[in-house]
């Protein structure tokens, strides 16, 4: 039997390695529906949603397209859209 061994990188390495390249779907925020509750920012596992000029915006360099933000948004203000590459 062949055993494959994987190496783990050090914790916090996603700050160095931009995870945006993993993405298939991209979150698109409808700012008119947003009530600025911050839940998307709180739940995003990459911590890549920021408020910019009062608007909640994902940093696409690090957004891996998991859809957690869209799932947790109480206003359904975030839609996951297939990203064209
Ligand atoms: S899709 Fe995932 S990684 Fe991207 S902003 Fe939403 S919660 Fe964060
Ligand atoms: S979870 Fe939805 S309503 Fe709340 S801040 Fe994010 S986009 Fe706006």
PDB file of N, CA and C and ligand atoms in Angstrom:
ATOM      1  N   UNK A   1       0.852  -1.184   0.000  1.00  0.00           N
ATOM      2  CA  UNK A   1       0.000   0.000   0.000  1.00  0.00           C
ATOM      3  C   UNK A   1       0.890   1.236   0.000  1.00  0.00           C
ATOM      4  N   UNK A   2       0.507   2.209  -0.862  1.00  0.00           N
ATOM      5  CA  UNK A   2       1.279   3.438  -0.952  1.00  0.00           C
ATOM      6  C   UNK A   2       0.696   4.480   0.003  1.00  0.00           C
ATOM      7  N   UNK A   3       1.540   5.075   0.823  1.00  0.00           N
ATOM      8  CA  UNK A   3       1.089   6.104   1.755  1.00  0.00           C
ATOM      9  C   UNK A   3       1.648   7.442   1.300  1.00  0.00           C
ATOM     10  N   UNK A   4       0.737   8.416   1.153  1.00  0.00           N
ATOM     11  CA  UNK A   4       1.165   9.755   0.755  1.00  0.00           C
ATOM     12  C   UNK A   4       1.188  10.648   1.985  1.00  0.00           C
ATOM     13  N   UNK A   5       2.254  11.349   2.183  1.00  0.00           N
ATOM     14  CA  UNK A   5       2.391  12.237   3.327  1.00  0.00           C
ATOM     15  C   UNK A   5       2.270  13.677   2.845  1.00  0.00           C
ATOM     16  N   UNK A   6       1.394  14.447   3.524  1.00  0.00           N
ATOM     17  CA  UNK A   6       1.219  15.857   3.162  1.00  0.00           C
ATOM     18  C   UNK A   6       1.889  16.735   4.202  1.00  0.00           C
ATOM     19  N   UNK A   7       2.409  17.850   3.776  1.00  0.00           N
ATOM     20  CA  UNK A   7       3.037  18.790   4.697  1.00  0.00           C
ATOM     21  C   UNK A   7       2.089  19.955   4.972  1.00  0.00           C
ATOM     22  N   UNK A   8       1.959  20.304   6.232  1.00  0.00           N
ATOM     23  CA  UNK A   8       1.128  21.443   6.608  1.00  0.00           C
ATOM     24  C   UNK A   8       1.999  22.689   6.690  1.00  0.00           C
ATOM     25  N   UNK A   9       1.450  23.783   6.212  1.00  0.00           N
ATOM     26  CA  UNK A   9       2.192  25.035   6.358  1.00  0.00           C
ATOM     27  C   UNK A   9       1.859  25.639   7.713  1.00  0.00           C
ATOM     28  N   UNK A  10       2.570  26.627   8.110  1.00  0.00           N
ATOM     29  CA  UNK A  10       2.360  27.212   9.428  1.00  0.00           C
ATOM     30  C   UNK A  10       1.007  27.927   9.506  1.00  0.00           C
ATOM     31  N   UNK A  11       0.428  28.058  10.727  1.00  0.00           N
ATOM     32  CA  UNK A  11      -0.862  28.730  10.885  1.00  0.00           C
ATOM     33  C   UNK A  11      -0.797  30.162  10.367  1.00  0.00           C
ATOM     34  N   UNK A  12      -1.936  30.615   9.856  1.00  0.00           N
ATOM     35  CA  UNK A  12      -2.011  31.996   9.377  1.00  0.00           C
ATOM     36  C   UNK A  12      -1.402  32.202   8.017  1.00  0.00           C
ATOM     37  N   UNK A  13      -1.065  31.099   7.318  1.00  0.00           N
ATOM     38  CA  UNK A  13      -0.383  31.257   6.042  1.00  0.00           C
ATOM     39  C   UNK A  13      -1.284  31.797   4.942  1.00  0.00           C
ATOM     40  N   UNK A  14      -2.631  31.795   5.174  1.00  0.00           N
ATOM     41  CA  UNK A  14      -3.497  32.326   4.119  1.00  0.00           C
ATOM     42  C   UNK A  14      -3.327  33.830   3.963  1.00  0.00           C
ATOM     43  N   UNK A  15      -2.737  34.482   4.951  1.00  0.00           N
ATOM     44  CA  UNK A  15      -2.448  35.910   4.804  1.00  0.00           C
ATOM     45  C   UNK A  15      -1.367  36.085   3.736  1.00  0.00           C
ATOM     46  N   UNK A  16      -0.465  35.109   3.681  1.00  0.00           N
ATOM     47  CA  UNK A  16       0.616  35.167   2.706  1.00  0.00           C
ATOM     48  C   UNK A  16       0.147  34.616   1.357  1.00  0.00           C
ATOM     49  N   UNK A  17      -0.551  33.454   1.439  1.00  0.00           N
ATOM     50  CA  UNK A  17      -1.013  32.800   0.218  1.00  0.00           C
ATOM     51  C   UNK A  17      -2.429  33.269  -0.102  1.00  0.00           C
ATOM     52  N   UNK A  18      -2.557  34.062  -1.112  1.00  0.00           N
ATOM     53  CA  UNK A  18      -3.870  34.585  -1.454  1.00  0.00           C
ATOM     54  C   UNK A  18      -4.784  33.447  -1.884  1.00  0.00           C
ATOM     55  N   UNK A  19      -5.920  33.295  -1.145  1.00  0.00           N
ATOM     56  CA  UNK A  19      -6.816  32.167  -1.356  1.00  0.00           C
ATOM     57  C   UNK A  19      -7.883  32.464  -2.403  1.00  0.00           C
ATOM     58  N   UNK A  20      -7.862  33.650  -2.964  1.00  0.00           N
ATOM     59  CA  UNK A  20      -8.860  34.006  -3.973  1.00  0.00           C
ATOM     60  C   UNK A  20      -8.806  33.105  -5.191  1.00  0.00           C
ATOM     61  N   UNK A  21      -7.654  32.490  -5.454  1.00  0.00           N
ATOM     62  CA  UNK A  21      -7.508  31.624  -6.618  1.00  0.00           C
ATOM     63  C   UNK A  21      -8.300  30.333  -6.510  1.00  0.00           C
ATOM     64  N   UNK A  22      -8.772  29.987  -5.302  1.00  0.00           N
ATOM     65  CA  UNK A  22      -9.534  28.752  -5.096  1.00  0.00           C
ATOM     66  C   UNK A  22     -10.972  28.900  -5.597  1.00  0.00           C
ATOM     67  N   UNK A  23     -11.395  30.136  -5.804  1.00  0.00           N
ATOM     68  CA  UNK A  23     -12.809  30.464  -5.946  1.00  0.00           C
ATOM     69  C   UNK A  23     -13.393  30.028  -7.290  1.00  0.00           C
ATOM     70  N   UNK A  24     -14.646  29.494  -7.209  1.00  0.00           N
ATOM     71  CA  UNK A  24     -15.444  29.241  -8.411  1.00  0.00           C
ATOM     72  C   UNK A  24     -16.612  30.219  -8.458  1.00  0.00           C
ATOM     73  N   UNK A  25     -17.203  30.465  -7.279  1.00  0.00           N
ATOM     74  CA  UNK A  25     -18.314  31.418  -7.173  1.00  0.00           C
ATOM     75  C   UNK A  25     -17.832  32.653  -6.422  1.00  0.00           C
ATOM     76  N   UNK A  26     -18.331  33.784  -6.814  1.00  0.00           N
ATOM     77  CA  UNK A  26     -17.909  35.043  -6.198  1.00  0.00           C
ATOM     78  C   UNK A  26     -19.127  35.706  -5.531  1.00  0.00           C
ATOM     79  N   UNK A  27     -18.967  36.239  -4.304  1.00  0.00           N
ATOM     80  CA  UNK A  27     -20.096  36.910  -3.659  1.00  0.00           C
ATOM     81  C   UNK A  27     -20.297  38.312  -4.240  1.00  0.00           C
ATOM     82  N   UNK A  28     -21.541  38.593  -4.568  1.00  0.00           N
ATOM     83  CA  UNK A  28     -21.894  39.924  -5.076  1.00  0.00           C
ATOM     84  C   UNK A  28     -22.890  40.524  -4.092  1.00  0.00           C
ATOM     85  N   UNK A  29     -22.543  41.664  -3.537  1.00  0.00           N
ATOM     86  CA  UNK A  29     -23.363  42.295  -2.495  1.00  0.00           C
ATOM     87  C   UNK A  29     -24.310  43.309  -3.128  1.00  0.00           C
ATOM     88  N   UNK A  30     -25.597  43.164  -2.798  1.00  0.00           N
ATOM     89  CA  UNK A  30     -26.588  44.155  -3.193  1.00  0.00           C
ATOM     90  C   UNK A  30     -26.671  45.163  -2.043  1.00  0.00           C
ATOM     91  N   UNK A  31     -25.979  46.252  -2.188  1.00  0.00           N
ATOM     92  CA  UNK A  31     -25.864  47.220  -1.094  1.00  0.00           C
ATOM     93  C   UNK A  31     -27.203  47.888  -0.754  1.00  0.00           C
ATOM     94  N   UNK A  32     -28.136  47.867  -1.670  1.00  0.00           N
ATOM     95  CA  UNK A  32     -29.453  48.454  -1.375  1.00  0.00           C
ATOM     96  C   UNK A  32     -30.224  47.595  -0.378  1.00  0.00           C
ATOM     97  N   UNK A  33     -29.974  46.287  -0.376  1.00  0.00           N
ATOM     98  CA  UNK A  33     -30.660  45.389   0.557  1.00  0.00           C
ATOM     99  C   UNK A  33     -29.945  45.318   1.912  1.00  0.00           C
ATOM    100  N   UNK A  34     -28.691  45.666   1.945  1.00  0.00           N
ATOM    101  CA  UNK A  34     -27.866  45.519   3.149  1.00  0.00           C
ATOM    102  C   UNK A  34     -28.336  46.433   4.276  1.00  0.00           C
ATOM    103  N   UNK A  35     -28.461  45.854   5.485  1.00  0.00           N
ATOM    104  CA  UNK A  35     -28.863  46.637   6.658  1.00  0.00           C
ATOM    105  C   UNK A  35     -27.670  46.855   7.603  1.00  0.00           C
ATOM    106  N   UNK A  36     -26.468  46.529   7.124  1.00  0.00           N
ATOM    107  CA  UNK A  36     -25.215  46.770   7.858  1.00  0.00           C
ATOM    108  C   UNK A  36     -25.192  46.083   9.223  1.00  0.00           C
ATOM    109  N   UNK A  37     -25.626  44.815   9.241  1.00  0.00           N
ATOM    110  CA  UNK A  37     -25.662  44.050  10.495  1.00  0.00           C
ATOM    111  C   UNK A  37     -24.295  43.450  10.850  1.00  0.00           C
ATOM    112  N   UNK A  38     -23.383  43.397   9.896  1.00  0.00           N
ATOM    113  CA  UNK A  38     -22.013  42.878  10.087  1.00  0.00           C
ATOM    114  C   UNK A  38     -21.913  41.355  10.154  1.00  0.00           C
ATOM    115  N   UNK A  39     -23.014  40.631   9.998  1.00  0.00           N
ATOM    116  CA  UNK A  39     -22.927  39.173  10.133  1.00  0.00           C
ATOM    117  C   UNK A  39     -22.012  38.549   9.089  1.00  0.00           C
ATOM    118  N   UNK A  40     -22.021  39.076   7.889  1.00  0.00           N
ATOM    119  CA  UNK A  40     -21.129  38.530   6.848  1.00  0.00           C
ATOM    120  C   UNK A  40     -19.669  38.706   7.263  1.00  0.00           C
ATOM    121  N   UNK A  41     -19.367  39.857   7.813  1.00  0.00           N
ATOM    122  CA  UNK A  41     -17.997  40.145   8.259  1.00  0.00           C
ATOM    123  C   UNK A  41     -17.605  39.216   9.407  1.00  0.00           C
ATOM    124  N   UNK A  42     -18.546  38.966  10.312  1.00  0.00           N
ATOM    125  CA  UNK A  42     -18.279  38.121  11.481  1.00  0.00           C
ATOM    126  C   UNK A  42     -18.084  36.659  11.080  1.00  0.00           C
ATOM    127  N   UNK A  43     -18.933  36.164  10.171  1.00  0.00           N
ATOM    128  CA  UNK A  43     -18.912  34.739   9.829  1.00  0.00           C
ATOM    129  C   UNK A  43     -17.901  34.362   8.761  1.00  0.00           C
ATOM    130  N   UNK A  44     -17.423  35.297   7.982  1.00  0.00           N
ATOM    131  CA  UNK A  44     -16.492  34.955   6.896  1.00  0.00           C
ATOM    132  C   UNK A  44     -15.260  34.250   7.464  1.00  0.00           C
ATOM    133  N   UNK A  45     -15.016  33.000   7.075  1.00  0.00           N
ATOM    134  CA  UNK A  45     -13.890  32.251   7.649  1.00  0.00           C
ATOM    135  C   UNK A  45     -12.527  32.805   7.246  1.00  0.00           C
ATOM    136  N   UNK A  46     -12.491  33.585   6.197  1.00  0.00           N
ATOM    137  CA  UNK A  46     -11.221  34.196   5.773  1.00  0.00           C
ATOM    138  C   UNK A  46     -11.037  35.577   6.386  1.00  0.00           C
ATOM    139  N   UNK A  47     -12.079  36.089   7.034  1.00  0.00           N
ATOM    140  CA  UNK A  47     -11.985  37.435   7.597  1.00  0.00           C
ATOM    141  C   UNK A  47     -11.714  38.474   6.524  1.00  0.00           C
ATOM    142  N   UNK A  48     -12.284  38.245   5.364  1.00  0.00           N
ATOM    143  CA  UNK A  48     -11.914  39.125   4.241  1.00  0.00           C
ATOM    144  C   UNK A  48     -13.024  40.082   3.833  1.00  0.00           C
ATOM    145  N   UNK A  49     -14.091  40.181   4.652  1.00  0.00           N
ATOM    146  CA  UNK A  49     -15.101  41.196   4.351  1.00  0.00           C
ATOM    147  C   UNK A  49     -14.827  42.413   5.217  1.00  0.00           C
ATOM    148  N   UNK A  50     -14.736  43.540   4.580  1.00  0.00           N
ATOM    149  CA  UNK A  50     -14.414  44.792   5.257  1.00  0.00           C
ATOM    150  C   UNK A  50     -15.467  45.833   4.919  1.00  0.00           C
ATOM    151  N   UNK A  51     -15.594  46.816   5.827  1.00  0.00           N
ATOM    152  CA  UNK A  51     -16.429  47.973   5.521  1.00  0.00           C
ATOM    153  C   UNK A  51     -15.561  49.018   4.854  1.00  0.00           C
ATOM    154  N   UNK A  52     -15.963  49.397   3.685  1.00  0.00           N
ATOM    155  CA  UNK A  52     -15.261  50.458   2.960  1.00  0.00           C
ATOM    156  C   UNK A  52     -16.279  51.540   2.651  1.00  0.00           C
ATOM    157  N   UNK A  53     -16.060  52.698   3.220  1.00  0.00           N
ATOM    158  CA  UNK A  53     -17.006  53.814   3.063  1.00  0.00           C
ATOM    159  C   UNK A  53     -18.425  53.381   3.427  1.00  0.00           C
ATOM    160  N   UNK A  54     -18.538  52.559   4.493  1.00  0.00           N
ATOM    161  CA  UNK A  54     -19.844  52.135   4.983  1.00  0.00           C
ATOM    162  C   UNK A  54     -20.452  50.958   4.241  1.00  0.00           C
ATOM    163  N   UNK A  55     -19.777  50.467   3.216  1.00  0.00           N
ATOM    164  CA  UNK A  55     -20.295  49.335   2.442  1.00  0.00           C
ATOM    165  C   UNK A  55     -19.494  48.083   2.774  1.00  0.00           C
ATOM    166  N   UNK A  56     -20.190  46.943   2.885  1.00  0.00           N
ATOM    167  CA  UNK A  56     -19.521  45.665   3.177  1.00  0.00           C
ATOM    168  C   UNK A  56     -19.038  45.066   1.857  1.00  0.00           C
ATOM    169  N   UNK A  57     -17.714  44.880   1.783  1.00  0.00           N
ATOM    170  CA  UNK A  57     -17.095  44.480   0.520  1.00  0.00           C
ATOM    171  C   UNK A  57     -16.119  43.329   0.773  1.00  0.00           C
ATOM    172  N   UNK A  58     -16.248  42.211   0.015  1.00  0.00           N
ATOM    173  CA  UNK A  58     -15.268  41.129   0.153  1.00  0.00           C
ATOM    174  C   UNK A  58     -13.973  41.470  -0.579  1.00  0.00           C
ATOM    175  N   UNK A  59     -12.863  41.124   0.054  1.00  0.00           N
ATOM    176  CA  UNK A  59     -11.560  41.288  -0.587  1.00  0.00           C
ATOM    177  C   UNK A  59     -11.334  40.056  -1.461  1.00  0.00           C
ATOM    178  N   UNK A  60     -11.432  40.235  -2.746  1.00  0.00           N
ATOM    179  CA  UNK A  60     -11.390  39.099  -3.660  1.00  0.00           C
ATOM    180  C   UNK A  60     -10.006  38.476  -3.787  1.00  0.00           C
ATOM    181  N   UNK A  61      -8.998  39.105  -3.236  1.00  0.00           N
ATOM    182  CA  UNK A  61      -7.674  38.461  -3.197  1.00  0.00           C
ATOM    183  C   UNK A  61      -7.701  37.267  -2.237  1.00  0.00           C
ATOM    184  N   UNK A  62      -8.594  37.316  -1.244  1.00  0.00           N
ATOM    185  CA  UNK A  62      -8.626  36.285  -0.210  1.00  0.00           C
ATOM    186  C   UNK A  62      -9.942  35.511  -0.142  1.00  0.00           C
ATOM    187  N   UNK A  63     -11.020  36.039  -0.716  1.00  0.00           N
ATOM    188  CA  UNK A  63     -12.310  35.340  -0.719  1.00  0.00           C
ATOM    189  C   UNK A  63     -12.179  34.033  -1.487  1.00  0.00           C
ATOM    190  N   UNK A  64     -12.491  32.906  -0.816  1.00  0.00           N
ATOM    191  CA  UNK A  64     -12.370  31.609  -1.481  1.00  0.00           C
ATOM    192  C   UNK A  64     -13.699  31.117  -2.035  1.00  0.00           C
ATOM    193  N   UNK A  65     -14.739  31.949  -1.936  1.00  0.00           N
ATOM    194  CA  UNK A  65     -16.015  31.620  -2.569  1.00  0.00           C
ATOM    195  C   UNK A  65     -16.818  30.569  -1.851  1.00  0.00           C
ATOM    196  N   UNK A  66     -16.669  30.466  -0.537  1.00  0.00           N
ATOM    197  CA  UNK A  66     -17.346  29.400   0.213  1.00  0.00           C
ATOM    198  C   UNK A  66     -18.850  29.638   0.341  1.00  0.00           C
ATOM    199  N   UNK A  67     -19.292  30.881   0.282  1.00  0.00           N
ATOM    200  CA  UNK A  67     -20.724  31.179   0.353  1.00  0.00           C
ATOM    201  C   UNK A  67     -21.280  31.323   1.753  1.00  0.00           C
ATOM    202  N   UNK A  68     -20.431  31.252   2.761  1.00  0.00           N
ATOM    203  CA  UNK A  68     -20.917  31.398   4.144  1.00  0.00           C
ATOM    204  C   UNK A  68     -21.579  32.764   4.335  1.00  0.00           C
ATOM    205  N   UNK A  69     -20.992  33.785   3.791  1.00  0.00           N
ATOM    206  CA  UNK A  69     -21.535  35.144   3.936  1.00  0.00           C
ATOM    207  C   UNK A  69     -22.953  35.215   3.359  1.00  0.00           C
ATOM    208  N   UNK A  70     -23.140  34.636   2.181  1.00  0.00           N
ATOM    209  CA  UNK A  70     -24.457  34.665   1.539  1.00  0.00           C
ATOM    210  C   UNK A  70     -25.469  33.867   2.355  1.00  0.00           C
ATOM    211  N   UNK A  71     -25.021  32.749   2.914  1.00  0.00           N
ATOM    212  CA  UNK A  71     -25.910  31.902   3.718  1.00  0.00           C
ATOM    213  C   UNK A  71     -26.352  32.613   4.986  1.00  0.00           C
ATOM    214  N   UNK A  72     -25.441  33.346   5.606  1.00  0.00           N
ATOM    215  CA  UNK A  72     -25.738  33.973   6.901  1.00  0.00           C
ATOM    216  C   UNK A  72     -26.433  35.325   6.774  1.00  0.00           C
ATOM    217  N   UNK A  73     -26.395  35.936   5.624  1.00  0.00           N
ATOM    218  CA  UNK A  73     -26.984  37.276   5.470  1.00  0.00           C
ATOM    219  C   UNK A  73     -28.502  37.214   5.680  1.00  0.00           C
ATOM    220  N   UNK A  74     -29.022  37.935   6.677  1.00  0.00           N
ATOM    221  CA  UNK A  74     -30.460  37.860   6.971  1.00  0.00           C
ATOM    222  C   UNK A  74     -31.320  38.548   5.924  1.00  0.00           C
ATOM    223  N   UNK A  75     -30.698  39.369   5.103  1.00  0.00           N
ATOM    224  CA  UNK A  75     -31.449  40.104   4.076  1.00  0.00           C
ATOM    225  C   UNK A  75     -31.291  39.502   2.692  1.00  0.00           C
ATOM    226  N   UNK A  76     -30.544  38.391   2.597  1.00  0.00           N
ATOM    227  CA  UNK A  76     -30.251  37.784   1.281  1.00  0.00           C
ATOM    228  C   UNK A  76     -29.689  38.850   0.334  1.00  0.00           C
ATOM    229  N   UNK A  77     -28.800  39.638   0.886  1.00  0.00           N
ATOM    230  CA  UNK A  77     -28.199  40.730   0.102  1.00  0.00           C
ATOM    231  C   UNK A  77     -26.943  40.289  -0.633  1.00  0.00           C
ATOM    232  N   UNK A  78     -26.528  39.026  -0.383  1.00  0.00           N
ATOM    233  CA  UNK A  78     -25.320  38.528  -1.047  1.00  0.00           C
ATOM    234  C   UNK A  78     -25.697  37.346  -1.922  1.00  0.00           C
ATOM    235  N   UNK A  79     -25.335  37.445  -3.177  1.00  0.00           N
ATOM    236  CA  UNK A  79     -25.606  36.357  -4.134  1.00  0.00           C
ATOM    237  C   UNK A  79     -24.272  35.778  -4.590  1.00  0.00           C
ATOM    238  N   UNK A  80     -24.197  34.441  -4.618  1.00  0.00           N
ATOM    239  CA  UNK A  80     -22.998  33.777  -5.123  1.00  0.00           C
ATOM    240  C   UNK A  80     -23.172  33.574  -6.629  1.00  0.00           C
ATOM    241  N   UNK A  81     -22.261  34.144  -7.370  1.00  0.00           N
ATOM    242  CA  UNK A  81     -22.368  34.140  -8.828  1.00  0.00           C
ATOM    243  C   UNK A  81     -21.159  33.408  -9.405  1.00  0.00           C
ATOM    244  N   UNK A  82     -21.420  32.535 -10.400  1.00  0.00           N
ATOM    245  CA  UNK A  82     -20.327  31.817 -11.062  1.00  0.00           C
ATOM    246  C   UNK A  82     -19.365  32.835 -11.664  1.00  0.00           C
ATOM    247  N   UNK A  83     -18.100  32.694 -11.294  1.00  0.00           N
ATOM    248  CA  UNK A  83     -17.111  33.688 -11.722  1.00  0.00           C
ATOM    249  C   UNK A  83     -16.511  33.292 -13.068  1.00  0.00           C
ATOM    250  N   UNK A  84     -16.458  34.241 -13.953  1.00  0.00           N
ATOM    251  CA  UNK A  84     -15.805  33.999 -15.240  1.00  0.00           C
ATOM    252  C   UNK A  84     -14.320  34.216 -15.058  1.00  0.00           C
ATOM    253  N   UNK A  85     -13.514  33.264 -15.529  1.00  0.00           N
ATOM    254  CA  UNK A  85     -12.047  33.386 -15.373  1.00  0.00           C
ATOM    255  C   UNK A  85     -11.407  33.672 -16.715  1.00  0.00           C
TER     256      UNK A  85
HETATM  257  S1  LIG B   1     -17.620  33.645   0.036  1.00  0.00           S
HETATM  258 FE1  LIG B   1     -16.662  32.866   1.933  1.00  0.00          FE
HETATM  259  S2  LIG B   1     -14.576  33.649   1.882  1.00  0.00           S
HETATM  260 FE2  LIG B   1     -15.748  34.843   0.388  1.00  0.00          FE
HETATM  261  S3  LIG B   1     -16.430  36.659   1.486  1.00  0.00           S
HETATM  262 FE3  LIG B   1     -18.062  35.125   1.642  1.00  0.00          FE
HETATM  263  S4  LIG B   1     -17.674  34.030   3.553  1.00  0.00           S
HETATM  264 FE4  LIG B   1     -15.799  35.135   3.005  1.00  0.00          FE
HETATM  265  S1  LIG B   2     -24.893  40.098   6.379  1.00  0.00           S
HETATM  266 FE1  LIG B   2     -26.049  41.011   4.682  1.00  0.00          FE
HETATM  267  S2  LIG B   2     -27.238  42.648   5.619  1.00  0.00           S
HETATM  268 FE2  LIG B   2     -25.631  42.082   7.069  1.00  0.00          FE
HETATM  269  S3  LIG B   2     -23.922  43.489   6.627  1.00  0.00           S
HETATM  270 FE3  LIG B   2     -23.589  41.644   5.419  1.00  0.00          FE
HETATM  271  S4  LIG B   2     -24.534  42.076   3.407  1.00  0.00           S
HETATM  272 FE4  LIG B   2     -25.336  43.562   4.872  1.00  0.00          FE
END
